[in-house]
Coordinates of C-alpha atoms in Angstrom, one line a residue:
Chain A
M15 CA 0.0 0.0 0.0
L16 CA 1.7 3.1 -1.2
D17 CA 0.9 6.8 -1.3
I18 CA 3.4 8.6 -3.5
Q19 CA 3.1 12.3 -4.1
L20 CA 5.0 15.2 -5.6
L21 CA 3.4 18.4 -4.2
T22 CA 3.8 22.2 -4.6
T23 CA 2.1 22.8 -1.2
P24 CA 3.3 22.3 2.3
L25 CA 3.7 18.6 3.2
D26 CA 1.3 17.1 5.7
T27 CA 3.3 14.8 8.1
Q28 CA 0.2 13.8 10.0
A29 CA -1.6 12.6 6.8
C30 CA 1.4 10.5 5.9
I31 CA 1.4 8.9 9.4
Q32 CA -2.3 8.3 9.2
F33 CA -2.0 6.6 5.8
V34 CA 0.6 4.1 7.0
H35 CA -1.2 3.3 10.3
A36 CA -2.3 -0.3 10.5
D37 CA -3.7 -2.4 13.4
D38 CA -1.3 -5.2 12.5
A39 CA 1.8 -2.9 12.4
G40 CA 3.7 -2.3 15.7
G41 CA 6.1 0.3 14.5
I42 CA 6.0 3.4 12.3
D43 CA 9.2 5.3 11.4
V44 CA 8.9 8.7 9.8
F45 CA 11.7 10.8 8.2
I46 CA 11.2 14.5 7.6
G47 CA 13.9 16.3 5.6
T48 CA 13.8 20.1 6.3
V49 CA 15.5 23.1 4.8
R50 CA 18.5 24.0 6.9
N51 CA 19.5 27.7 7.4
A52 CA 23.1 27.2 6.4
T53 CA 25.4 25.0 4.2
K54 CA 29.0 24.8 5.1
G55 CA 28.6 27.7 7.4
K56 CA 27.1 30.0 4.8
A57 CA 23.5 31.3 5.4
V58 CA 20.9 29.9 3.0
L59 CA 17.9 32.2 2.3
R60 CA 15.7 29.6 0.7
L61 CA 15.7 26.6 -1.7
D62 CA 14.2 26.0 -5.1
F63 CA 13.3 22.4 -6.0
E64 CA 12.5 21.3 -9.5
A65 CA 11.6 17.8 -10.7
Y66 CA 11.3 15.8 -13.8
E67 CA 7.8 15.0 -12.6
P68 CA 6.6 11.8 -14.3
M69 CA 10.0 10.2 -13.8
A70 CA 10.3 11.4 -10.2
I71 CA 7.0 9.9 -9.3
A72 CA 7.9 6.6 -11.1
E73 CA 11.3 6.4 -9.3
M74 CA 9.7 7.2 -5.9
R75 CA 7.2 4.4 -6.5
K76 CA 10.0 2.0 -7.5
I77 CA 11.9 2.8 -4.3
A78 CA 8.8 2.3 -2.1
E79 CA 7.9 -1.0 -3.8
Q80 CA 11.5 -2.2 -3.2
A81 CA 11.3 -1.2 0.4
L82 CA 8.0 -3.0 1.0
E83 CA 9.5 -6.1 -0.6
K84 CA 13.1 -6.0 0.9
F85 CA 12.1 -5.2 4.5
G86 CA 8.5 -6.6 4.7
A87 CA 7.1 -3.2 5.4
K88 CA 3.3 -2.8 5.4
K89 CA 2.6 0.7 4.0
I90 CA 4.7 3.6 2.8
A91 CA 3.8 7.2 2.3
L92 CA 6.4 9.2 0.3
H93 CA 5.7 12.9 -0.3
H94 CA 8.2 15.3 -1.9
R95 CA 7.7 18.9 -2.4
V96 CA 8.8 21.1 -5.3
G97 CA 9.0 24.8 -5.9
T98 CA 10.3 27.4 -3.4
L99 CA 10.8 26.4 0.2
E100 CA 11.6 28.6 3.1
I101 CA 14.0 27.7 6.0
G102 CA 12.5 25.0 8.2
E103 CA 9.9 23.8 5.8
A104 CA 9.8 20.1 4.9
A105 CA 11.1 19.0 1.5
V106 CA 10.3 15.3 2.0
V107 CA 8.3 13.2 4.4
I108 CA 8.6 9.4 4.4
A109 CA 6.4 7.3 6.7
V110 CA 6.7 3.5 6.9
S111 CA 4.8 1.0 9.0
A112 CA 6.0 -2.5 9.6
P113 CA 5.1 -5.4 12.0
H114 CA 8.4 -4.7 13.9
R115 CA 10.5 -1.6 14.4
A116 CA 13.7 -2.8 12.8
A117 CA 11.9 -3.2 9.5
A118 CA 10.3 0.2 9.8
F119 CA 13.6 1.9 10.4
D120 CA 15.5 0.0 7.7
A121 CA 12.8 0.6 5.1
C122 CA 12.5 4.3 5.9
R123 CA 16.2 4.8 5.7
Y124 CA 16.4 2.8 2.4
C125 CA 13.8 5.1 0.9
I126 CA 15.5 8.4 1.8
D127 CA 19.0 7.1 0.9
T128 CA 17.9 5.7 -2.4
L129 CA 15.7 8.8 -3.2
K130 CA 18.8 11.0 -2.8
E131 CA 20.7 8.8 -5.4
T132 CA 18.1 8.2 -8.1
V133 CA 15.0 10.4 -8.0
P134 CA 15.3 13.2 -10.6
I135 CA 14.7 16.2 -8.3
W136 CA 17.1 19.1 -8.0
K137 CA 17.7 21.6 -5.3
K138 CA 19.1 25.1 -5.8
E139 CA 20.4 26.9 -2.7
I140 CA 19.8 30.6 -2.8
F141 CA 22.3 32.7 -0.8
E142 CA 22.6 36.4 -0.2
D143 CA 25.2 36.7 -3.0
G144 CA 24.2 34.0 -5.5
E145 CA 22.8 30.5 -6.0
V146 CA 24.1 27.0 -6.5
W147 CA 22.7 23.7 -7.8
V148 CA 23.5 21.3 -5.0
A149 CA 26.0 18.5 -5.8
A150 CA 26.2 19.5 -9.4
H151 CA 30.0 19.7 -9.5
P152 CA 32.6 17.2 -8.2
Chain B
M21 CA 15.7 11.2 -36.7
K22 CA 14.4 13.7 -34.2
I23 CA 14.8 13.3 -30.4
S24 CA 13.0 15.5 -27.9
L25 CA 15.5 16.6 -25.2
L26 CA 14.5 17.8 -21.8
S27 CA 17.0 19.5 -19.5
F28 CA 16.8 19.9 -15.7
G29 CA 18.7 21.7 -13.0
I30 CA 22.1 22.8 -13.9
A31 CA 21.8 21.0 -17.3
K32 CA 19.0 23.4 -18.2
D33 CA 21.3 26.3 -17.3
I34 CA 23.9 24.8 -19.6
T35 CA 21.7 24.0 -22.6
G36 CA 19.8 27.3 -22.1
Q37 CA 16.4 25.7 -22.6
R38 CA 14.0 23.2 -21.0
F39 CA 13.0 21.6 -24.4
L40 CA 15.3 21.1 -27.3
D41 CA 14.9 19.1 -30.5
V42 CA 18.1 17.2 -31.5
E43 CA 18.7 15.7 -35.0
L44 CA 20.6 12.4 -35.0
P45 CA 21.7 10.1 -37.9
S46 CA 19.7 6.8 -37.5
P47 CA 20.5 4.4 -35.9
A48 CA 21.8 6.1 -32.8
T49 CA 22.3 5.0 -29.3
V50 CA 22.2 6.9 -26.0
G51 CA 26.0 7.0 -26.1
D52 CA 25.9 8.6 -29.5
L53 CA 23.5 11.2 -28.3
R54 CA 25.7 11.9 -25.3
S55 CA 28.7 12.5 -27.6
V56 CA 26.7 15.0 -29.7
L57 CA 25.5 16.8 -26.6
V58 CA 28.9 17.0 -24.9
K59 CA 30.4 18.4 -28.1
Q60 CA 27.6 21.0 -28.4
F61 CA 27.6 21.8 -24.6
P62 CA 31.1 21.2 -23.3
R63 CA 30.2 22.4 -19.8
L64 CA 28.2 19.2 -19.4
S65 CA 31.5 17.3 -18.9
E66 CA 32.3 19.5 -15.9
L67 CA 29.4 18.0 -13.9
A68 CA 29.9 15.3 -11.3
S69 CA 27.7 13.1 -13.5
V70 CA 25.2 13.3 -16.3
R71 CA 22.8 10.4 -16.8
L72 CA 20.3 10.1 -19.6
A73 CA 16.8 8.9 -19.2
V74 CA 14.7 7.6 -22.2
N75 CA 11.0 7.9 -21.8
S76 CA 11.3 8.4 -18.0
E77 CA 13.7 5.5 -17.4
Y78 CA 17.4 5.7 -16.8
A79 CA 19.1 4.2 -20.0
D80 CA 22.4 2.6 -20.6
E81 CA 24.7 4.0 -23.3
S82 CA 24.0 1.0 -25.5
V83 CA 20.2 1.6 -25.8
F84 CA 19.0 2.4 -29.3
L85 CA 16.9 5.6 -29.7
S86 CA 13.7 5.8 -31.7
E87 CA 12.2 8.7 -33.5
N88 CA 10.2 10.9 -31.0
D89 CA 11.8 9.3 -27.9
E90 CA 11.8 11.8 -25.0
V91 CA 15.3 11.9 -23.6
A92 CA 16.1 13.8 -20.4
L93 CA 19.5 15.1 -19.3
I94 CA 19.8 14.2 -15.6
P95 CA 22.6 16.1 -13.8
P96 CA 23.5 15.0 -10.2
V97 CA 20.2 14.7 -8.3
S98 CA 19.8 16.4 -5.0
G99 CA 16.3 15.7 -3.7
G100 CA 15.3 15.0 -0.1
Chain C
M17 CA 17.1 20.1 24.5
L18 CA 14.9 17.4 25.8
D19 CA 11.2 16.9 26.3
I20 CA 10.6 13.7 28.4
Q21 CA 7.1 12.8 29.4
L22 CA 5.1 9.9 30.8
L23 CA 1.5 10.5 30.1
T24 CA -1.9 8.9 30.8
T25 CA -3.5 10.7 27.8
P26 CA -3.1 10.0 24.0
L27 CA 0.3 10.9 22.7
D28 CA 0.7 14.0 20.4
T29 CA 3.1 13.1 17.6
Q30 CA 2.8 16.5 16.1
A31 CA 3.8 18.2 19.3
C32 CA 6.9 16.0 19.5
I33 CA 7.9 16.9 16.0
Q34 CA 7.3 20.6 16.6
F35 CA 9.5 20.4 19.8
V36 CA 12.5 19.0 17.9
H37 CA 12.2 21.2 14.9
A38 CA 15.2 23.5 14.5
D39 CA 16.3 25.7 11.6
D40 CA 19.8 24.3 11.8
A41 CA 18.7 20.7 11.7
G42 CA 18.2 19.1 8.3
G43 CA 16.7 15.8 9.4
I44 CA 14.0 14.6 11.8
D45 CA 13.4 11.0 12.5
V46 CA 10.3 9.9 14.4
F47 CA 9.4 6.5 15.8
I48 CA 5.9 5.6 16.8
G49 CA 5.3 2.3 18.6
T50 CA 1.6 1.3 18.3
V51 CA -0.5 -1.4 19.9
R52 CA -0.7 -4.4 17.5
N53 CA -3.9 -6.4 17.2
A54 CA -2.2 -9.7 17.7
T55 CA 0.8 -11.4 19.3
K56 CA 2.1 -14.7 17.8
G57 CA -1.2 -15.1 15.9
K58 CA -3.4 -14.6 19.0
A59 CA -5.8 -11.6 19.0
V60 CA -5.0 -8.9 21.6
L61 CA -7.9 -6.9 23.0
R62 CA -6.0 -4.1 24.6
L63 CA -2.8 -3.4 26.6
D64 CA -2.2 -2.2 30.1
F65 CA 1.0 -0.3 30.8
E66 CA 2.4 0.4 34.2
A67 CA 5.5 2.3 35.1
Y68 CA 7.8 3.0 38.1
E69 CA 7.2 6.6 37.3
P70 CA 10.1 8.6 38.8
M71 CA 12.6 6.0 37.7
A72 CA 11.1 5.6 34.2
I73 CA 11.4 9.3 33.6
A74 CA 14.9 9.4 35.0
E75 CA 15.9 6.4 32.7
M76 CA 14.2 8.0 29.7
R77 CA 16.1 11.2 30.3
K78 CA 19.5 9.3 30.6
I79 CA 18.8 7.6 27.3
A80 CA 18.0 10.8 25.5
E81 CA 21.0 12.6 27.0
Q82 CA 23.2 9.7 25.8
A83 CA 21.7 9.9 22.3
L84 CA 22.3 13.6 22.1
E85 CA 25.9 13.1 23.0
K86 CA 26.7 9.9 21.1
F87 CA 25.2 10.9 17.8
G88 CA 25.3 14.7 17.9
A89 CA 21.5 15.0 17.8
K90 CA 20.0 18.5 18.4
K91 CA 16.8 17.8 20.2
I92 CA 14.8 14.8 21.4
A93 CA 11.2 14.4 22.5
L94 CA 10.4 11.1 24.2
H95 CA 6.9 10.5 25.3
H96 CA 5.6 7.2 26.7
R97 CA 2.0 6.5 27.6
V98 CA 0.8 4.4 30.6
G99 CA -2.6 3.0 31.5
T100 CA -5.0 1.1 29.2
L101 CA -4.3 1.4 25.5
E102 CA -6.6 0.2 22.7
I103 CA -5.4 -1.4 19.4
G104 CA -3.7 1.1 17.2
E105 CA -3.0 3.7 19.9
A106 CA 0.6 4.9 20.3
A107 CA 2.5 3.7 23.3
V108 CA 5.6 5.6 22.6
V109 CA 6.7 8.5 20.4
I110 CA 10.3 9.5 19.9
A111 CA 11.3 12.4 17.7
V112 CA 14.9 13.4 17.1
S113 CA 16.4 16.2 15.1
A114 CA 20.0 16.3 13.9
P115 CA 22.1 18.3 11.4
H116 CA 22.1 15.2 9.1
R117 CA 19.8 12.3 8.6
A118 CA 22.2 9.5 9.6
A119 CA 22.5 11.0 13.1
A120 CA 18.7 11.4 13.4
F121 CA 18.0 7.8 12.5
D122 CA 20.8 6.4 14.7
A123 CA 19.8 8.4 17.7
C124 CA 16.1 7.6 17.4
R125 CA 16.9 3.9 17.1
Y126 CA 19.2 4.0 20.0
C127 CA 16.5 5.6 22.1
I128 CA 13.8 3.0 21.4
D129 CA 16.2 0.0 21.5
T130 CA 17.6 1.1 24.9
L131 CA 14.2 2.1 26.3
K132 CA 13.0 -1.4 25.7
E133 CA 16.0 -2.8 27.7
T134 CA 16.2 -0.4 30.7
V135 CA 13.1 1.8 31.2
P136 CA 10.9 0.4 34.1
I137 CA 7.7 0.1 32.1
W138 CA 5.6 -3.1 31.9
K139 CA 3.1 -4.1 29.3
K140 CA 0.3 -6.6 30.0
E141 CA -1.5 -8.1 27.0
I142 CA -5.2 -8.7 27.5
F143 CA -6.6 -11.6 25.4
E144 CA -10.1 -13.0 25.2
D145 CA -9.2 -15.8 27.6
G146 CA -6.6 -14.2 29.9
E147 CA -3.7 -11.8 30.3
V148 CA 0.1 -12.0 30.1
W149 CA 2.9 -9.7 31.3
V150 CA 5.0 -9.4 28.2
A151 CA 8.6 -10.9 28.3
A152 CA 8.3 -11.9 32.0
H153 CA 9.2 -15.5 31.5
P154 CA 12.2 -17.0 29.6
Chain D
M3 CA 16.7 -2.2 59.5
K4 CA 13.6 -1.6 57.5
I5 CA 13.6 -1.4 53.7
S6 CA 10.6 -0.2 51.7
L7 CA 10.0 -2.6 48.8
L8 CA 8.0 -1.6 45.7
S9 CA 6.9 -4.3 43.2
F10 CA 5.8 -3.8 39.6
G11 CA 4.4 -5.9 36.8
I12 CA 4.5 -9.6 37.3
A13 CA 6.6 -9.0 40.5
K14 CA 3.6 -7.3 42.0
D15 CA 1.4 -10.3 41.1
I16 CA 4.0 -12.5 42.8
T17 CA 4.5 -10.5 46.0
G18 CA 0.8 -9.7 46.1
Q19 CA 1.2 -6.0 47.0
R20 CA 2.7 -2.8 45.5
F21 CA 4.3 -1.7 48.9
L22 CA 5.9 -4.0 51.4
D23 CA 8.2 -3.3 54.3
V24 CA 11.1 -5.8 54.6
E25 CA 13.1 -6.3 57.9
L26 CA 16.8 -7.0 57.3
P27 CA 19.7 -7.6 59.7
S28 CA 22.1 -4.7 59.3
P29 CA 24.5 -4.4 57.4
A30 CA 22.8 -5.9 54.3
T31 CA 23.5 -5.6 50.5
V32 CA 21.2 -5.7 47.6
G33 CA 22.3 -9.4 47.1
D34 CA 21.3 -10.2 50.7
L35 CA 17.9 -8.6 50.1
R36 CA 17.5 -10.6 46.8
S37 CA 18.2 -13.9 48.8
V38 CA 15.5 -13.0 51.3
L39 CA 13.0 -12.1 48.6
V40 CA 13.6 -15.2 46.5
K41 CA 13.2 -17.4 49.6
Q42 CA 10.0 -15.6 50.6
F43 CA 8.6 -15.5 47.0
P44 CA 10.1 -18.5 45.1
R45 CA 8.2 -17.7 41.9
L46 CA 10.5 -14.7 41.4
S47 CA 13.2 -17.1 40.3
E48 CA 11.0 -18.3 37.4
L49 CA 11.2 -14.9 35.8
A50 CA 13.6 -14.2 32.8
S51 CA 15.3 -11.6 35.1
V52 CA 14.8 -9.6 38.2
R53 CA 16.8 -6.4 38.7
L54 CA 16.7 -4.4 41.9
A55 CA 16.7 -0.6 41.9
V56 CA 17.7 1.4 45.0
N57 CA 16.2 4.9 45.2
S58 CA 15.3 4.8 41.5
E59 CA 18.7 3.6 40.2
Y60 CA 19.6 0.1 39.1
A61 CA 21.9 -1.3 41.8
D62 CA 24.6 -4.0 41.8
E63 CA 24.4 -6.9 44.2
S64 CA 27.3 -5.5 46.3
V65 CA 25.6 -2.2 47.1
F66 CA 24.9 -1.7 50.8
L67 CA 21.4 -0.8 51.8
S68 CA 20.5 1.9 54.3
E69 CA 17.5 2.2 56.6
N70 CA 14.5 3.6 54.7
D71 CA 16.0 3.0 51.2
E72 CA 13.3 2.5 48.6
V73 CA 14.0 -0.7 46.7
A74 CA 12.1 -1.7 43.6
L75 CA 11.7 -5.2 42.2
I76 CA 12.1 -4.8 38.4
P77 CA 11.0 -7.8 36.4
P78 CA 11.7 -7.9 32.7
V79 CA 10.7 -4.5 31.3
S80 CA 8.5 -4.3 28.2
G81 CA 7.9 -0.7 27.4
G82 CA 7.8 0.8 23.9

């Protein structure tokens, strides 16, 4: 059971948790990635996210399906935001339920780690004096 | 044949546009397209990586392209 | 920065997340332990939790302090419920913020794993035909 | 000397009461108290573990008890 979304509006952590809630699941792990106010000591004003939308959703779905299968998780909600985000706002919320806690933690971590490697979403950091696409250069 | 090229993130800054039509001699692989693009936009080779996706799937260099395939230039991703 | 609570009322996940939110933290991990509807295939009607309250709070605080120190986490909220819980209700909520996600995951997992070993809280499973203190016997 | 004993979970079912005063010859260690309790309540030895806490801290067997210490019988915990 998956709920995969790419949204331009603020993410709703509570809705993700409610989606994965199940009476036969004993553990829910939730990861929330938020916009930090600094990178390498330099103040960040805000972030711009862009996505290759159909492919991003397809890749997010693949990752969540793999996580269900690899770890025996029950349900996964995976919401990512695009557009302009202010400091402190959530860029990604991943909620995973599983019969036992180890599977919930492992599946959630697998989702965020893999998302950061394969999902076609790009983040631009906006500073006082310029902007940088994150991780673009070696 | 004509390929539709989509560019994202810093790749869009380098190609200068989101949508670009590219003419290729047929048959052509993803690797052939990469060579053409790197020649036309040398700054692509300065990136940490550039993957190509064909019709919304990551594609190996050896994959043959078809007329009207949608190919996307995928610079290093940084979601999450 | 810690928020340690033992409560007789339903736990508020959102309040835990809000407590740990910080502009200089990029990752929040949340664990929610919920009451499962079955144990080893046998239907559970509800759970009764009891705690040695002052010691439980002291042990929860120790664990959270260790997690801040060991993993460099920023803030931790650790709420545990006592009394009678129905199926699906949350028995424990742990929220951890950290500059990077690995620390948030590791610290959260450390908290729940250690809580289950050392914090003086006891869970009794109520079945149709009897009740059992969990883990009491070898 | 007199020790206040608190019992929780299945240990309370075994001792039959939450609060219990225990008389011990002085000096006495946590280990001495354990021996007295296991003799008085043999079912305690059937448990997977029984730890003793003195004034809300887990205590080793060698710790000496003082008059009016609060000692708690901690059967296997199962929070979370």
